[in-house]
């Protein structure tokens, strides 16, 4: 008979989280930086805060595995039960990552009052798929809601009409009347819409947290599952429940 082992669950969760993070970094996926920046942090603080969040989630999942999943799948080898658990939490990540990222943005004071979760749902931005080159809280999406974009970035029609039809950087794209206006980069210090971080336009993600582009061509959702299977595999291998003699 096997009993819950708290210490082993913590150790296994820690090791699995570290291995998963290293595995992701090897394929240019930087989950710690993403989580830290979602809280509005930059530089080394983004890694510190993001790392703590990532570790906390990893330890939490380790405890859930030890408390609930392992007793149910105790007939299976640890690596197999852990891998199945990894698939399950990978699916959970695919479903709930946008909401989780929305909460982080809200707690970090990064988002428009309309709510990041609503922005994700409306514009299709996913925390694990940050290929979108626009600010996730203030997106300028070609197929998005133009009325909402106008509320976020008011466009001064009167001022525009005073110009004598001269070309400008704000030329309207087809099917996108009155696009939202981003401030100039030099003005980011005084603008409430411009933040000097990787989410601000223009920007480039040095490391895509979930979908590596340089070393592999698999779809992002599959990488999410692979990353979590790696976590679950290591978790199952390292977790050791207490053993007692059956009465």
PDB file of C-alpha atoms in Angstrom:
ATOM      1  CA  UNK A   1       0.000   0.000   0.000  1.00  0.00           C
ATOM      2  CA  UNK A   2       1.286   3.478  -0.876  1.00  0.00           C
ATOM      3  CA  UNK A   3       0.746   6.745   0.970  1.00  0.00           C
ATOM      4  CA  UNK A   4       1.194  10.370   0.015  1.00  0.00           C
ATOM      5  CA  UNK A   5       4.765  11.614   0.411  1.00  0.00           C
ATOM      6  CA  UNK A   6       4.788  15.404   0.683  1.00  0.00           C
ATOM      7  CA  UNK A   7       8.569  15.812   0.637  1.00  0.00           C
ATOM      8  CA  UNK A   8       8.974  13.582  -2.398  1.00  0.00           C
ATOM      9  CA  UNK A   9       6.163  15.417  -4.202  1.00  0.00           C
ATOM     10  CA  UNK A  10       7.902  18.766  -3.651  1.00  0.00           C
ATOM     11  CA  UNK A  11      11.275  17.428  -4.773  1.00  0.00           C
ATOM     12  CA  UNK A  12       9.786  15.721  -7.830  1.00  0.00           C
ATOM     13  CA  UNK A  13       7.797  18.826  -8.758  1.00  0.00           C
ATOM     14  CA  UNK A  14      10.888  21.004  -8.433  1.00  0.00           C
ATOM     15  CA  UNK A  15      13.094  18.707 -10.520  1.00  0.00           C
ATOM     16  CA  UNK A  16      10.390  18.266 -13.174  1.00  0.00           C
ATOM     17  CA  UNK A  17       9.889  22.038 -13.444  1.00  0.00           C
ATOM     18  CA  UNK A  18      13.621  22.676 -13.820  1.00  0.00           C
ATOM     19  CA  UNK A  19      14.001  19.953 -16.455  1.00  0.00           C
ATOM     20  CA  UNK A  20      10.979  21.260 -18.366  1.00  0.00           C
ATOM     21  CA  UNK A  21      12.364  24.809 -18.280  1.00  0.00           C
ATOM     22  CA  UNK A  22      15.764  23.669 -19.569  1.00  0.00           C
ATOM     23  CA  UNK A  23      14.103  21.593 -22.275  1.00  0.00           C
ATOM     24  CA  UNK A  24      12.032  24.577 -23.407  1.00  0.00           C
ATOM     25  CA  UNK A  25      15.054  26.904 -23.366  1.00  0.00           C
ATOM     26  CA  UNK A  26      16.978  24.463 -25.550  1.00  0.00           C
ATOM     27  CA  UNK A  27      14.320  24.983 -28.213  1.00  0.00           C
ATOM     28  CA  UNK A  28      14.239  28.773 -27.717  1.00  0.00           C
ATOM     29  CA  UNK A  29      11.109  28.816 -25.557  1.00  0.00           C
ATOM     30  CA  UNK A  30      11.377  31.232 -22.625  1.00  0.00           C
ATOM     31  CA  UNK A  31       8.384  30.669 -20.366  1.00  0.00           C
ATOM     32  CA  UNK A  32       9.919  32.421 -17.342  1.00  0.00           C
ATOM     33  CA  UNK A  33      10.455  35.652 -19.270  1.00  0.00           C
ATOM     34  CA  UNK A  34       6.928  35.530 -20.663  1.00  0.00           C
ATOM     35  CA  UNK A  35       5.361  35.117 -17.223  1.00  0.00           C
ATOM     36  CA  UNK A  36       7.511  37.861 -15.718  1.00  0.00           C
ATOM     37  CA  UNK A  37       6.715  40.310 -18.488  1.00  0.00           C
ATOM     38  CA  UNK A  38       3.029  39.489 -18.122  1.00  0.00           C
ATOM     39  CA  UNK A  39       3.368  40.953 -14.636  1.00  0.00           C
ATOM     40  CA  UNK A  40       4.883  44.120 -16.091  1.00  0.00           C
ATOM     41  CA  UNK A  41       8.481  43.288 -15.165  1.00  0.00           C
ATOM     42  CA  UNK A  42      11.509  43.811 -17.379  1.00  0.00           C
ATOM     43  CA  UNK A  43      15.135  42.745 -17.364  1.00  0.00           C
ATOM     44  CA  UNK A  44      16.291  40.401 -14.627  1.00  0.00           C
ATOM     45  CA  UNK A  45      13.114  40.965 -12.602  1.00  0.00           C
ATOM     46  CA  UNK A  46      11.085  39.424 -15.433  1.00  0.00           C
ATOM     47  CA  UNK A  47      13.095  36.234 -15.058  1.00  0.00           C
ATOM     48  CA  UNK A  48      12.916  36.246 -11.258  1.00  0.00           C
ATOM     49  CA  UNK A  49       9.175  36.856 -11.001  1.00  0.00           C
ATOM     50  CA  UNK A  50       8.407  34.622 -13.967  1.00  0.00           C
ATOM     51  CA  UNK A  51      10.602  31.885 -12.548  1.00  0.00           C
ATOM     52  CA  UNK A  52       8.813  32.008  -9.203  1.00  0.00           C
ATOM     53  CA  UNK A  53       5.418  31.803 -10.909  1.00  0.00           C
ATOM     54  CA  UNK A  54       6.555  28.929 -13.114  1.00  0.00           C
ATOM     55  CA  UNK A  55       8.042  27.083 -10.138  1.00  0.00           C
ATOM     56  CA  UNK A  56       4.905  27.627  -8.072  1.00  0.00           C
ATOM     57  CA  UNK A  57       2.728  26.127 -10.796  1.00  0.00           C
ATOM     58  CA  UNK A  58       5.137  23.199 -11.142  1.00  0.00           C
ATOM     59  CA  UNK A  59       5.075  22.461  -7.415  1.00  0.00           C
ATOM     60  CA  UNK A  60       1.290  22.726  -7.356  1.00  0.00           C
ATOM     61  CA  UNK A  61       0.944  20.232 -10.199  1.00  0.00           C
ATOM     62  CA  UNK A  62       3.412  17.952  -8.425  1.00  0.00           C
ATOM     63  CA  UNK A  63       1.261  17.905  -5.299  1.00  0.00           C
ATOM     64  CA  UNK A  64      -1.888  17.216  -7.327  1.00  0.00           C
ATOM     65  CA  UNK A  65      -0.155  14.290  -9.017  1.00  0.00           C
ATOM     66  CA  UNK A  66       0.987  12.817  -5.715  1.00  0.00           C
ATOM     67  CA  UNK A  67      -2.340  13.350  -3.941  1.00  0.00           C
ATOM     68  CA  UNK A  68      -4.818  12.323  -6.632  1.00  0.00           C
ATOM     69  CA  UNK A  69      -3.357  10.954  -9.852  1.00  0.00           C
ATOM     70  CA  UNK A  70      -0.667   8.582  -8.617  1.00  0.00           C
ATOM     71  CA  UNK A  71      -2.987   6.708  -6.216  1.00  0.00           C
ATOM     72  CA  UNK A  72      -5.444   6.188  -9.089  1.00  0.00           C
ATOM     73  CA  UNK A  73      -2.754   5.065 -11.546  1.00  0.00           C
ATOM     74  CA  UNK A  74      -0.609   3.240  -8.998  1.00  0.00           C
ATOM     75  CA  UNK A  75      -0.611   0.059 -11.099  1.00  0.00           C
ATOM     76  CA  UNK A  76       1.296   1.833 -13.855  1.00  0.00           C
ATOM     77  CA  UNK A  77       5.026   2.593 -13.834  1.00  0.00           C
ATOM     78  CA  UNK A  78       5.819   6.063 -12.583  1.00  0.00           C
ATOM     79  CA  UNK A  79       7.113   7.354 -15.906  1.00  0.00           C
ATOM     80  CA  UNK A  80       3.931   6.211 -17.674  1.00  0.00           C
ATOM     81  CA  UNK A  81       1.467   7.615 -15.143  1.00  0.00           C
ATOM     82  CA  UNK A  82       3.468  10.839 -15.124  1.00  0.00           C
ATOM     83  CA  UNK A  83       3.433  11.068 -18.917  1.00  0.00           C
ATOM     84  CA  UNK A  84      -0.341  10.599 -19.012  1.00  0.00           C
ATOM     85  CA  UNK A  85      -0.639  13.283 -16.363  1.00  0.00           C
ATOM     86  CA  UNK A  86       1.562  15.534 -18.509  1.00  0.00           C
ATOM     87  CA  UNK A  87      -0.826  15.164 -21.445  1.00  0.00           C
ATOM     88  CA  UNK A  88      -3.748  16.088 -19.183  1.00  0.00           C
ATOM     89  CA  UNK A  89      -2.131  19.241 -17.806  1.00  0.00           C
ATOM     90  CA  UNK A  90      -0.951  20.115 -21.318  1.00  0.00           C
ATOM     91  CA  UNK A  91      -4.572  20.155 -22.473  1.00  0.00           C
ATOM     92  CA  UNK A  92      -5.434  22.260 -19.425  1.00  0.00           C
ATOM     93  CA  UNK A  93      -2.672  24.706 -20.388  1.00  0.00           C
ATOM     94  CA  UNK A  94      -4.013  25.005 -23.930  1.00  0.00           C
ATOM     95  CA  UNK A  95      -7.485  25.810 -22.625  1.00  0.00           C
ATOM     96  CA  UNK A  96      -6.746  28.059 -19.663  1.00  0.00           C
ATOM     97  CA  UNK A  97      -3.475  29.817 -20.566  1.00  0.00           C
ATOM     98  CA  UNK A  98      -5.266  32.873 -22.046  1.00  0.00           C
ATOM     99  CA  UNK A  99      -7.274  33.371 -18.851  1.00  0.00           C
ATOM    100  CA  UNK A 100      -4.216  32.819 -16.668  1.00  0.00           C
ATOM    101  CA  UNK A 101      -2.193  35.323 -18.685  1.00  0.00           C
ATOM    102  CA  UNK A 102      -5.093  37.740 -18.448  1.00  0.00           C
ATOM    103  CA  UNK A 103      -4.991  37.498 -14.669  1.00  0.00           C
ATOM    104  CA  UNK A 104      -1.245  38.123 -14.634  1.00  0.00           C
ATOM    105  CA  UNK A 105      -1.648  41.197 -16.840  1.00  0.00           C
ATOM    106  CA  UNK A 106      -4.410  42.468 -14.580  1.00  0.00           C
ATOM    107  CA  UNK A 107      -2.399  41.891 -11.400  1.00  0.00           C
ATOM    108  CA  UNK A 108       0.557  43.604 -13.030  1.00  0.00           C
ATOM    109  CA  UNK A 109      -1.581  46.593 -14.032  1.00  0.00           C
ATOM    110  CA  UNK A 110      -0.782  46.099 -17.711  1.00  0.00           C
ATOM    111  CA  UNK A 111      -4.187  45.935 -19.354  1.00  0.00           C
ATOM    112  CA  UNK A 112      -7.098  48.014 -20.522  1.00  0.00           C
ATOM    113  CA  UNK A 113     -10.198  47.874 -18.248  1.00  0.00           C
ATOM    114  CA  UNK A 114     -11.995  45.782 -20.869  1.00  0.00           C
ATOM    115  CA  UNK A 115     -10.017  42.818 -19.565  1.00  0.00           C
ATOM    116  CA  UNK A 116      -7.274  40.779 -21.158  1.00  0.00           C
ATOM    117  CA  UNK A 117      -9.305  37.583 -21.250  1.00  0.00           C
ATOM    118  CA  UNK A 118     -11.847  39.384 -23.428  1.00  0.00           C
ATOM    119  CA  UNK A 119      -9.064  40.662 -25.658  1.00  0.00           C
ATOM    120  CA  UNK A 120      -7.707  37.133 -26.031  1.00  0.00           C
ATOM    121  CA  UNK A 121     -11.135  35.807 -26.928  1.00  0.00           C
ATOM    122  CA  UNK A 122     -11.796  38.646 -29.348  1.00  0.00           C
ATOM    123  CA  UNK A 123      -8.473  38.779 -31.144  1.00  0.00           C
ATOM    124  CA  UNK A 124      -7.240  35.216 -30.772  1.00  0.00           C
ATOM    125  CA  UNK A 125      -4.066  36.102 -28.891  1.00  0.00           C
ATOM    126  CA  UNK A 126      -2.729  33.195 -26.846  1.00  0.00           C
ATOM    127  CA  UNK A 127      -0.129  33.454 -24.105  1.00  0.00           C
ATOM    128  CA  UNK A 128       1.713  30.491 -25.588  1.00  0.00           C
ATOM    129  CA  UNK A 129       1.563  31.785 -29.137  1.00  0.00           C
ATOM    130  CA  UNK A 130       3.055  35.315 -29.029  1.00  0.00           C
ATOM    131  CA  UNK A 131       3.819  35.571 -32.722  1.00  0.00           C
ATOM    132  CA  UNK A 132       1.361  38.486 -32.839  1.00  0.00           C
ATOM    133  CA  UNK A 133       3.603  41.592 -33.075  1.00  0.00           C
ATOM    134  CA  UNK A 134       1.110  43.813 -31.278  1.00  0.00           C
ATOM    135  CA  UNK A 135       0.508  44.650 -27.637  1.00  0.00           C
ATOM    136  CA  UNK A 136      -1.759  41.882 -26.265  1.00  0.00           C
ATOM    137  CA  UNK A 137      -3.772  44.382 -24.255  1.00  0.00           C
ATOM    138  CA  UNK A 138      -4.094  46.941 -27.034  1.00  0.00           C
ATOM    139  CA  UNK A 139      -4.100  44.890 -30.252  1.00  0.00           C
ATOM    140  CA  UNK A 140      -4.466  46.346 -33.699  1.00  0.00           C
ATOM    141  CA  UNK A 141      -5.832  43.327 -35.527  1.00  0.00           C
ATOM    142  CA  UNK A 142      -6.889  43.565 -39.190  1.00  0.00           C
ATOM    143  CA  UNK A 143     -10.008  41.524 -38.528  1.00  0.00           C
ATOM    144  CA  UNK A 144     -10.747  42.838 -35.049  1.00  0.00           C
ATOM    145  CA  UNK A 145     -13.524  44.984 -33.667  1.00  0.00           C
ATOM    146  CA  UNK A 146     -12.967  48.433 -35.155  1.00  0.00           C
ATOM    147  CA  UNK A 147     -15.262  50.178 -32.673  1.00  0.00           C
ATOM    148  CA  UNK A 148     -13.303  48.757 -29.763  1.00  0.00           C
ATOM    149  CA  UNK A 149     -10.029  49.711 -31.399  1.00  0.00           C
ATOM    150  CA  UNK A 150     -11.306  53.260 -31.792  1.00  0.00           C
ATOM    151  CA  UNK A 151     -12.113  53.407 -28.088  1.00  0.00           C
ATOM    152  CA  UNK A 152      -8.592  52.262 -27.236  1.00  0.00           C
ATOM    153  CA  UNK A 153      -6.853  54.597 -29.679  1.00  0.00           C
ATOM    154  CA  UNK A 154      -9.030  57.631 -30.494  1.00  0.00           C
ATOM    155  CA  UNK A 155      -8.406  59.079 -33.928  1.00  0.00           C
ATOM    156  CA  UNK A 156      -8.769  62.840 -34.288  1.00  0.00           C
ATOM    157  CA  UNK A 157     -10.788  63.332 -37.490  1.00  0.00           C
ATOM    158  CA  UNK A 158     -10.803  67.139 -37.241  1.00  0.00           C
ATOM    159  CA  UNK A 159      -7.048  67.334 -37.060  1.00  0.00           C
ATOM    160  CA  UNK A 160      -6.709  64.943 -39.952  1.00  0.00           C
ATOM    161  CA  UNK A 161      -9.058  66.998 -42.109  1.00  0.00           C
ATOM    162  CA  UNK A 162      -6.880  70.106 -41.722  1.00  0.00           C
ATOM    163  CA  UNK A 163      -4.096  68.432 -43.649  1.00  0.00           C
ATOM    164  CA  UNK A 164      -4.086  68.916 -47.412  1.00  0.00           C
ATOM    165  CA  UNK A 165      -4.332  65.283 -48.420  1.00  0.00           C
ATOM    166  CA  UNK A 166      -0.666  64.712 -47.728  1.00  0.00           C
ATOM    167  CA  UNK A 167       0.684  61.230 -47.184  1.00  0.00           C
ATOM    168  CA  UNK A 168       1.217  60.162 -43.581  1.00  0.00           C
ATOM    169  CA  UNK A 169       2.207  57.115 -41.596  1.00  0.00           C
ATOM    170  CA  UNK A 170      -1.430  56.591 -40.643  1.00  0.00           C
ATOM    171  CA  UNK A 171      -2.727  55.769 -44.120  1.00  0.00           C
ATOM    172  CA  UNK A 172      -5.799  53.607 -43.873  1.00  0.00           C
ATOM    173  CA  UNK A 173      -5.427  49.963 -44.781  1.00  0.00           C
ATOM    174  CA  UNK A 174      -8.178  48.241 -46.810  1.00  0.00           C
ATOM    175  CA  UNK A 175     -11.186  47.350 -44.676  1.00  0.00           C
ATOM    176  CA  UNK A 176      -9.643  49.079 -41.666  1.00  0.00           C
ATOM    177  CA  UNK A 177     -11.017  52.616 -41.338  1.00  0.00           C
ATOM    178  CA  UNK A 178      -9.393  54.902 -38.813  1.00  0.00           C
ATOM    179  CA  UNK A 179      -6.799  52.475 -37.400  1.00  0.00           C
ATOM    180  CA  UNK A 180      -5.665  52.901 -33.775  1.00  0.00           C
ATOM    181  CA  UNK A 181      -2.697  55.209 -33.387  1.00  0.00           C
ATOM    182  CA  UNK A 182       0.400  54.111 -31.539  1.00  0.00           C
ATOM    183  CA  UNK A 183       2.570  56.895 -30.116  1.00  0.00           C
ATOM    184  CA  UNK A 184       6.051  57.449 -31.420  1.00  0.00           C
ATOM    185  CA  UNK A 185       8.741  55.415 -29.689  1.00  0.00           C
ATOM    186  CA  UNK A 186      10.436  58.557 -28.396  1.00  0.00           C
ATOM    187  CA  UNK A 187       7.246  59.453 -26.549  1.00  0.00           C
ATOM    188  CA  UNK A 188       6.823  56.207 -24.659  1.00  0.00           C
ATOM    189  CA  UNK A 189       7.763  57.805 -21.351  1.00  0.00           C
ATOM    190  CA  UNK A 190       4.677  60.032 -21.298  1.00  0.00           C
ATOM    191  CA  UNK A 191       2.234  57.788 -23.125  1.00  0.00           C
ATOM    192  CA  UNK A 192      -0.158  55.466 -21.260  1.00  0.00           C
ATOM    193  CA  UNK A 193      -0.269  53.153 -24.283  1.00  0.00           C
ATOM    194  CA  UNK A 194       3.421  52.668 -24.941  1.00  0.00           C
ATOM    195  CA  UNK A 195       5.546  50.502 -22.693  1.00  0.00           C
ATOM    196  CA  UNK A 196       9.187  49.800 -23.368  1.00  0.00           C
ATOM    197  CA  UNK A 197       9.019  46.023 -23.270  1.00  0.00           C
ATOM    198  CA  UNK A 198       8.648  43.106 -25.657  1.00  0.00           C
ATOM    199  CA  UNK A 199       4.895  43.496 -25.857  1.00  0.00           C
ATOM    200  CA  UNK A 200       5.050  47.075 -27.149  1.00  0.00           C
ATOM    201  CA  UNK A 201       4.870  47.860 -30.877  1.00  0.00           C
ATOM    202  CA  UNK A 202       7.204  47.504 -32.560  1.00  0.00           C
ATOM    203  CA  UNK A 203       8.895  44.551 -30.903  1.00  0.00           C
ATOM    204  CA  UNK A 204      10.529  41.225 -31.488  1.00  0.00           C
ATOM    205  CA  UNK A 205      10.385  38.181 -29.239  1.00  0.00           C
ATOM    206  CA  UNK A 206      13.905  36.919 -28.756  1.00  0.00           C
ATOM    207  CA  UNK A 207      12.551  33.604 -27.511  1.00  0.00           C
ATOM    208  CA  UNK A 208       9.094  32.329 -28.243  1.00  0.00           C
ATOM    209  CA  UNK A 209       7.875  30.760 -24.981  1.00  0.00           C
ATOM    210  CA  UNK A 210       5.924  27.931 -26.566  1.00  0.00           C
ATOM    211  CA  UNK A 211       6.476  27.690 -30.307  1.00  0.00           C
ATOM    212  CA  UNK A 212      10.120  27.482 -31.399  1.00  0.00           C
ATOM    213  CA  UNK A 213      10.697  28.613 -34.946  1.00  0.00           C
ATOM    214  CA  UNK A 214      14.420  28.079 -35.403  1.00  0.00           C
ATOM    215  CA  UNK A 215      14.941  24.455 -34.426  1.00  0.00           C
ATOM    216  CA  UNK A 216      11.634  22.799 -35.235  1.00  0.00           C
ATOM    217  CA  UNK A 217       8.515  23.299 -37.294  1.00  0.00           C
ATOM    218  CA  UNK A 218       5.906  21.552 -35.152  1.00  0.00           C
ATOM    219  CA  UNK A 219       2.678  23.445 -34.390  1.00  0.00           C
ATOM    220  CA  UNK A 220       2.616  25.421 -31.153  1.00  0.00           C
ATOM    221  CA  UNK A 221      -0.155  23.349 -29.549  1.00  0.00           C
ATOM    222  CA  UNK A 222       1.918  20.202 -30.029  1.00  0.00           C
ATOM    223  CA  UNK A 223       4.902  21.830 -28.353  1.00  0.00           C
ATOM    224  CA  UNK A 224       2.713  22.687 -25.382  1.00  0.00           C
ATOM    225  CA  UNK A 225       1.814  19.001 -25.019  1.00  0.00           C
ATOM    226  CA  UNK A 226       5.421  17.871 -25.493  1.00  0.00           C
ATOM    227  CA  UNK A 227       6.673  20.281 -22.836  1.00  0.00           C
ATOM    228  CA  UNK A 228       4.142  19.044 -20.320  1.00  0.00           C
ATOM    229  CA  UNK A 229       4.793  15.385 -21.136  1.00  0.00           C
ATOM    230  CA  UNK A 230       8.462  16.033 -20.368  1.00  0.00           C
ATOM    231  CA  UNK A 231       7.393  17.547 -17.051  1.00  0.00           C
ATOM    232  CA  UNK A 232       5.062  14.642 -16.258  1.00  0.00           C
ATOM    233  CA  UNK A 233       7.628  12.013 -17.243  1.00  0.00           C
ATOM    234  CA  UNK A 234      10.263  13.448 -14.903  1.00  0.00           C
ATOM    235  CA  UNK A 235       7.671  13.960 -12.177  1.00  0.00           C
ATOM    236  CA  UNK A 236       6.599  10.313 -12.338  1.00  0.00           C
ATOM    237  CA  UNK A 237      10.182   9.080 -12.287  1.00  0.00           C
ATOM    238  CA  UNK A 238      11.226  11.120  -9.257  1.00  0.00           C
ATOM    239  CA  UNK A 239       8.123  10.845  -7.087  1.00  0.00           C
ATOM    240  CA  UNK A 240       8.358   8.142  -4.424  1.00  0.00           C
ATOM    241  CA  UNK A 241       5.230   7.538  -2.310  1.00  0.00           C
ATOM    242  CA  UNK A 242       5.511   6.106   1.184  1.00  0.00           C
ATOM    243  CA  UNK A 243       5.095   2.362   1.305  1.00  0.00           C
ATOM    244  CA  UNK A 244       3.292   0.586   4.123  1.00  0.00           C
ATOM    245  CA  UNK A 245       2.434  -3.050   4.686  1.00  0.00           C
ATOM    246  CA  UNK A 246      -1.165  -3.986   3.960  1.00  0.00           C
ATOM    247  CA  UNK A 247      -3.122  -4.927   7.055  1.00  0.00           C
TER     248      UNK A 247
END
